[in-house]
Each structure stands twice: as C-alpha cells, then as structure tokens.
Amino acid sequence: MDIRVEKISGYEPLDLLTVHKVLTSSQITDAQKSKFLRANSLQIQQLAETKISDSEFKTLMENRPIKLFKPLKNSFTKAGDKKLLAQTLNIKPMQVDAYIQAATESMRSVEGVGRYSLDEIEAIKTYVYRHGTKQQVIDTLDYELTHAKDILTVLYQTLEYNSGGVADYFMRPIHLMSNNTMYNVYNTIDKNLTKCEQSGSISAQEHKDTAEWALAKIYMIQNNQKLRNAVKLYKELS
C-alpha cells in the first residue's frame, strides 16, 4: 500500500495493517503521524480492544514457553535505587545519571555495549525501566529485542504489566506516552521483528500477527494511562 501524505486522515475502514504502514512510513513526518493518531484514536482503540486477544497471541507461541519472572518490588525511592545501583556498579551515586546515559547510548552498537558485563546490563536495564528517560527506555528495549534468544517471549513479557518492563514504565504518571513516543516504541519493535523474519527465526505470519498484537498493546497502555490521569484529576476536583 502506498501511504501518501495527502491521505493521512480519513482511512475507511481502518485496520491495524494500515496503522502499521502509517507509523513505519518514511513518507510521513512525525507531526503528520501524531495528527493521524489523534484523528483516528477512537477507531484504533476499538481495534486494540477487538483485533487480537492475549489468548490468541499465546497460541502463536506454541512450543515457545513463557519464562515467567517476578517483578522487582517498588520498595525504594529513586534516590534509594540510585544508591543501590551505584553500589552494584562500584561508582558514586552522583555518577549514576551520566553512567546510565553513556550505557544506553552504547547499547546502540555492538562495539559500545561490549564494554559492559551482562550483570551490569541487567542492573542498568532494571533501573532504566523504573527511572530512565523515554529515549533510554527505547534504547534499552532495542537492545533487549536485538539480543533476545526468543523475541516473542521478550515482547510478551515487557508489554505486560507487573513484568518490570516497558508497560510498567509507562504505567507511572510521570512517564506520559505521547504519540511520538508511541510510534517510536512501535517502530523499535517492528524493526527487530523484521530482522528476525529476515534471519528466519520467526515466520512472516508470526511477524505480522505479533506486530499487530504489539500495536494493540501499546495503544492500550497509552489509553490506560490517559484514563488513570482523568480519574486522578476528577478526584482532585471533587
């Protein structure tokens, strides 16, 4: 399908494949993608709720057992987490922010990330998914998916709540998911699914179905965030 700039609005009927093509199109600017999401928010929400369910996605993962793990309990404040991370990395707490920034930037290349041990990467990942910037979260997600032994399992975990991953990060009121962030997260996922399909680790059908499921989950995460904020505002004004 040729996604043209002048046809950015008014898709009828809208499906997740069309949304996918819009968000990944190089013909459309970020501002136009945001406009598209706003103009079609109701239809996308309906697709997210009805297109593909969690149970349907699980059937795609037959013979791909999910590796369950307990979420890190939110027992410490950010300052406490920073001190713990500093101890883990053997640096001073005041150095943590710069260290995290350098590490997540290094994750964009094999050469850069090679400077860190697997234990250091795990500690950095845990901290980023709790307190990092949105770009650091996207870089960390990209690293996770790039190096995943089973990309479908990693995606299923990180886009579910109480997993210590992407969904939990955007559950927090201070981490608002803008439309720009939404399609940056989605593009990161689809880029890695494309690589997996090209390498033969997943099929074209798995790529398509998983991309649709991920888009629906991301939209629901964003929508849940808006709902929570609306309820909070209502309570404050009552």
Coordinates of C-alpha atoms in Angstrom, one line a residue:
M1 CA 0.0 0.0 0.0
D2 CA 1.3 3.4 -0.9
I3 CA 0.8 5.6 2.1
R4 CA 0.5 9.2 0.8
V5 CA 0.9 12.3 2.9
E6 CA -2.2 13.9 1.5
K7 CA -4.2 10.9 2.6
I8 CA -3.1 10.9 6.2
S9 CA -6.6 11.1 7.6
G10 CA -9.9 9.6 6.7
Y11 CA -9.0 5.9 6.3
E12 CA -12.2 3.9 5.9
P13 CA -12.2 1.3 7.2
L14 CA -9.1 1.5 9.3
D15 CA -7.2 -1.7 10.2
L16 CA -4.0 -2.4 12.2
L17 CA -2.1 -3.1 9.0
T18 CA -2.9 0.5 7.8
V19 CA -1.9 1.9 11.2
H20 CA 1.3 -0.1 11.0
K21 CA 2.1 1.3 7.5
V22 CA 1.5 4.8 8.6
L23 CA 3.7 4.6 11.7
T24 CA 6.6 3.0 9.8
S25 CA 6.3 5.1 6.6
S26 CA 9.2 7.3 5.6
Q27 CA 6.9 9.4 3.5
I28 CA 5.1 10.9 6.5
T29 CA 6.5 13.3 9.1
D30 CA 6.3 12.8 12.8
A31 CA 3.8 15.7 13.1
Q32 CA 1.6 14.0 10.5
K33 CA 1.8 10.7 12.3
S34 CA 0.7 12.4 15.5
K35 CA -2.2 14.0 13.6
F36 CA -3.2 10.6 12.2
L37 CA -3.2 9.0 15.7
R38 CA -5.4 11.9 17.1
A39 CA -7.8 11.8 14.2
N40 CA -8.3 8.1 14.4
S41 CA -7.9 7.5 18.1
L42 CA -11.4 6.0 18.6
Q43 CA -11.0 3.5 15.7
I44 CA -7.6 2.5 16.9
Q45 CA -8.9 2.0 20.4
Q46 CA -11.6 -0.3 19.1
L47 CA -9.1 -2.2 17.0
A48 CA -6.8 -2.6 20.1
E49 CA -9.7 -4.0 22.1
T50 CA -11.1 -6.4 19.5
K51 CA -8.4 -7.3 16.9
I52 CA -6.3 -9.8 18.7
S53 CA -6.5 -11.0 22.3
D54 CA -3.8 -12.2 24.7
S55 CA -5.0 -15.7 24.3
E56 CA -4.8 -15.5 20.5
F57 CA -1.2 -14.2 20.8
K58 CA -0.3 -17.1 23.2
T59 CA -1.4 -19.6 20.5
L60 CA 1.3 -18.0 18.3
M61 CA 3.8 -19.0 20.9
E62 CA 3.0 -22.7 20.9
N63 CA 6.2 -24.6 21.9
R64 CA 7.6 -21.3 23.0
P65 CA 7.2 -21.4 26.8
I66 CA 7.0 -18.1 28.5
K67 CA 9.8 -17.6 31.0
L68 CA 8.0 -16.1 34.0
F69 CA 9.9 -14.0 36.5
K70 CA 8.9 -11.9 39.5
P71 CA 8.8 -8.1 39.1
L72 CA 11.2 -6.0 41.1
K73 CA 9.2 -4.7 44.0
N74 CA 9.0 -0.9 44.2
S75 CA 10.4 -0.8 47.7
F76 CA 12.8 2.1 47.3
T77 CA 12.5 5.7 46.1
K78 CA 14.5 6.8 43.1
A79 CA 17.2 8.1 45.4
G80 CA 17.4 4.7 47.1
D81 CA 17.5 2.9 43.7
K82 CA 20.3 5.2 42.6
K83 CA 22.4 4.4 45.7
L84 CA 21.8 0.7 45.2
L85 CA 22.8 0.9 41.5
A86 CA 25.9 2.9 42.4
Q87 CA 26.9 0.1 44.8
T88 CA 26.3 -2.5 42.2
L89 CA 28.4 -0.7 39.6
N90 CA 31.0 0.5 42.1
I91 CA 30.5 4.2 41.3
K92 CA 29.3 7.2 43.2
P93 CA 25.6 8.0 43.3
M94 CA 26.3 11.3 41.6
Q95 CA 27.8 9.5 38.7
V96 CA 24.8 7.3 38.0
D97 CA 22.9 9.6 35.6
A98 CA 25.9 10.1 33.4
Y99 CA 26.7 6.4 33.5
I100 CA 23.2 5.4 32.5
Q101 CA 23.2 7.8 29.7
A102 CA 26.5 6.6 28.3
A103 CA 25.5 2.9 28.7
T104 CA 22.1 3.3 26.9
E105 CA 23.9 5.2 24.1
S106 CA 26.4 2.4 23.9
M107 CA 23.6 -0.1 23.5
R108 CA 23.0 1.2 20.0
S109 CA 26.2 -0.6 18.8
V110 CA 27.8 -4.0 19.4
E111 CA 31.2 -2.4 20.0
G112 CA 29.8 0.0 22.6
V113 CA 27.7 -2.4 24.6
G114 CA 30.7 -4.8 24.7
R115 CA 32.2 -2.6 27.4
Y116 CA 29.6 -3.8 29.9
S117 CA 29.2 -7.2 31.6
L118 CA 25.8 -9.0 31.4
D119 CA 25.3 -8.3 35.1
E120 CA 25.9 -4.6 34.6
I121 CA 23.5 -4.6 31.6
E122 CA 20.8 -6.3 33.8
A123 CA 21.3 -3.7 36.6
I124 CA 21.1 -0.8 34.1
K125 CA 18.0 -2.3 32.4
T126 CA 16.2 -2.6 35.7
Y127 CA 17.0 1.0 36.6
V128 CA 16.1 2.4 33.2
Y129 CA 12.7 0.7 33.2
R130 CA 11.9 2.4 36.5
H131 CA 13.6 5.8 36.3
G132 CA 15.1 6.3 32.9
T133 CA 14.2 8.8 30.2
K134 CA 11.9 7.7 27.4
Q135 CA 14.8 7.6 24.9
Q136 CA 16.8 5.4 27.4
V137 CA 13.8 3.1 27.6
I138 CA 13.6 2.9 23.8
D139 CA 17.4 2.2 23.5
T140 CA 17.1 -0.5 26.2
L141 CA 14.1 -2.1 24.5
D142 CA 16.0 -2.1 21.2
Y143 CA 19.0 -3.8 22.9
E144 CA 16.7 -6.4 24.6
L145 CA 15.0 -7.3 21.3
T146 CA 18.2 -7.3 19.3
H147 CA 19.9 -9.7 21.7
A148 CA 16.8 -11.8 22.6
K149 CA 17.0 -15.6 22.1
D150 CA 13.2 -15.6 21.8
I151 CA 11.9 -12.2 20.7
L152 CA 8.3 -13.2 21.1
T153 CA 8.8 -14.2 24.7
V154 CA 10.6 -10.9 25.5
L155 CA 7.9 -8.9 23.8
Y156 CA 5.1 -10.7 25.6
Q157 CA 6.8 -10.1 29.0
T158 CA 7.8 -6.4 28.6
L159 CA 4.4 -5.3 27.2
E160 CA 2.5 -6.9 30.2
Y161 CA 2.1 -5.1 33.5
N162 CA 4.0 -6.3 36.5
S163 CA 6.9 -7.5 34.4
G164 CA 9.4 -4.8 35.3
G165 CA 9.4 -3.8 31.6
V166 CA 8.0 -1.2 29.2
A167 CA 4.4 -1.5 30.3
D168 CA 5.3 -0.8 33.9
Y169 CA 7.4 2.2 32.9
F170 CA 4.6 3.9 31.2
M171 CA 2.1 2.9 34.0
R172 CA 3.7 5.7 36.1
P173 CA 2.0 9.1 35.8
I174 CA 5.4 10.9 35.3
H175 CA 6.1 8.8 32.2
L176 CA 3.4 10.1 29.8
M177 CA 3.4 8.3 26.5
S178 CA 3.0 10.9 23.7
N179 CA 2.0 9.8 20.2
N180 CA 5.6 10.4 19.2
T181 CA 6.8 8.1 21.9
M182 CA 4.1 5.6 21.0
Y183 CA 5.3 5.1 17.4
N184 CA 9.0 5.2 18.4
V185 CA 8.3 2.3 20.7
Y186 CA 6.3 0.5 17.9
N187 CA 9.0 1.2 15.3
T188 CA 11.6 -0.3 17.5
I189 CA 9.6 -3.4 17.9
D190 CA 8.7 -3.8 14.3
K191 CA 12.3 -3.2 13.2
N192 CA 13.5 -6.1 15.3
L193 CA 10.7 -8.3 14.2
T194 CA 11.7 -7.6 10.6
K195 CA 15.3 -8.6 11.4
C196 CA 14.1 -11.8 13.0
E197 CA 11.9 -12.7 10.0
Q198 CA 14.8 -12.0 7.6
S199 CA 17.1 -14.3 9.7
G200 CA 14.5 -17.0 9.7
S201 CA 13.9 -17.1 13.5
I202 CA 10.3 -16.2 13.0
S203 CA 7.9 -16.6 10.1
A204 CA 6.3 -13.8 8.1
Q205 CA 2.9 -14.7 9.7
E206 CA 4.4 -14.5 13.2
H207 CA 5.9 -11.1 12.3
K208 CA 2.5 -9.9 11.1
D209 CA 0.5 -11.2 14.0
T210 CA 3.0 -10.1 16.6
A211 CA 3.3 -6.6 15.1
E212 CA -0.5 -6.2 15.3
W213 CA -0.6 -7.5 18.8
A214 CA 2.2 -5.2 19.9
L215 CA 0.5 -2.2 18.3
A216 CA -2.7 -3.0 20.1
K217 CA -0.9 -3.5 23.5
I218 CA 1.0 -0.2 23.1
Y219 CA -2.2 1.7 22.3
M220 CA -4.0 0.1 25.3
I221 CA -1.1 1.1 27.6
Q222 CA -1.4 4.7 26.3
N223 CA -5.2 4.7 26.7
N224 CA -5.0 3.2 30.2
Q225 CA -2.6 6.0 31.1
K226 CA -5.0 8.6 29.9
L227 CA -7.8 7.0 31.9
R228 CA -5.9 6.9 35.1
N229 CA -4.9 10.6 34.7
A230 CA -8.6 11.5 34.1
V231 CA -9.7 9.6 37.2
K232 CA -7.0 11.3 39.3
L233 CA -8.0 14.8 38.0
Y234 CA -11.6 14.0 38.8
K235 CA -10.8 13.0 42.3
E236 CA -8.7 16.1 42.8
L237 CA -11.5 18.4 41.6
S238 CA -14.2 16.6 43.6

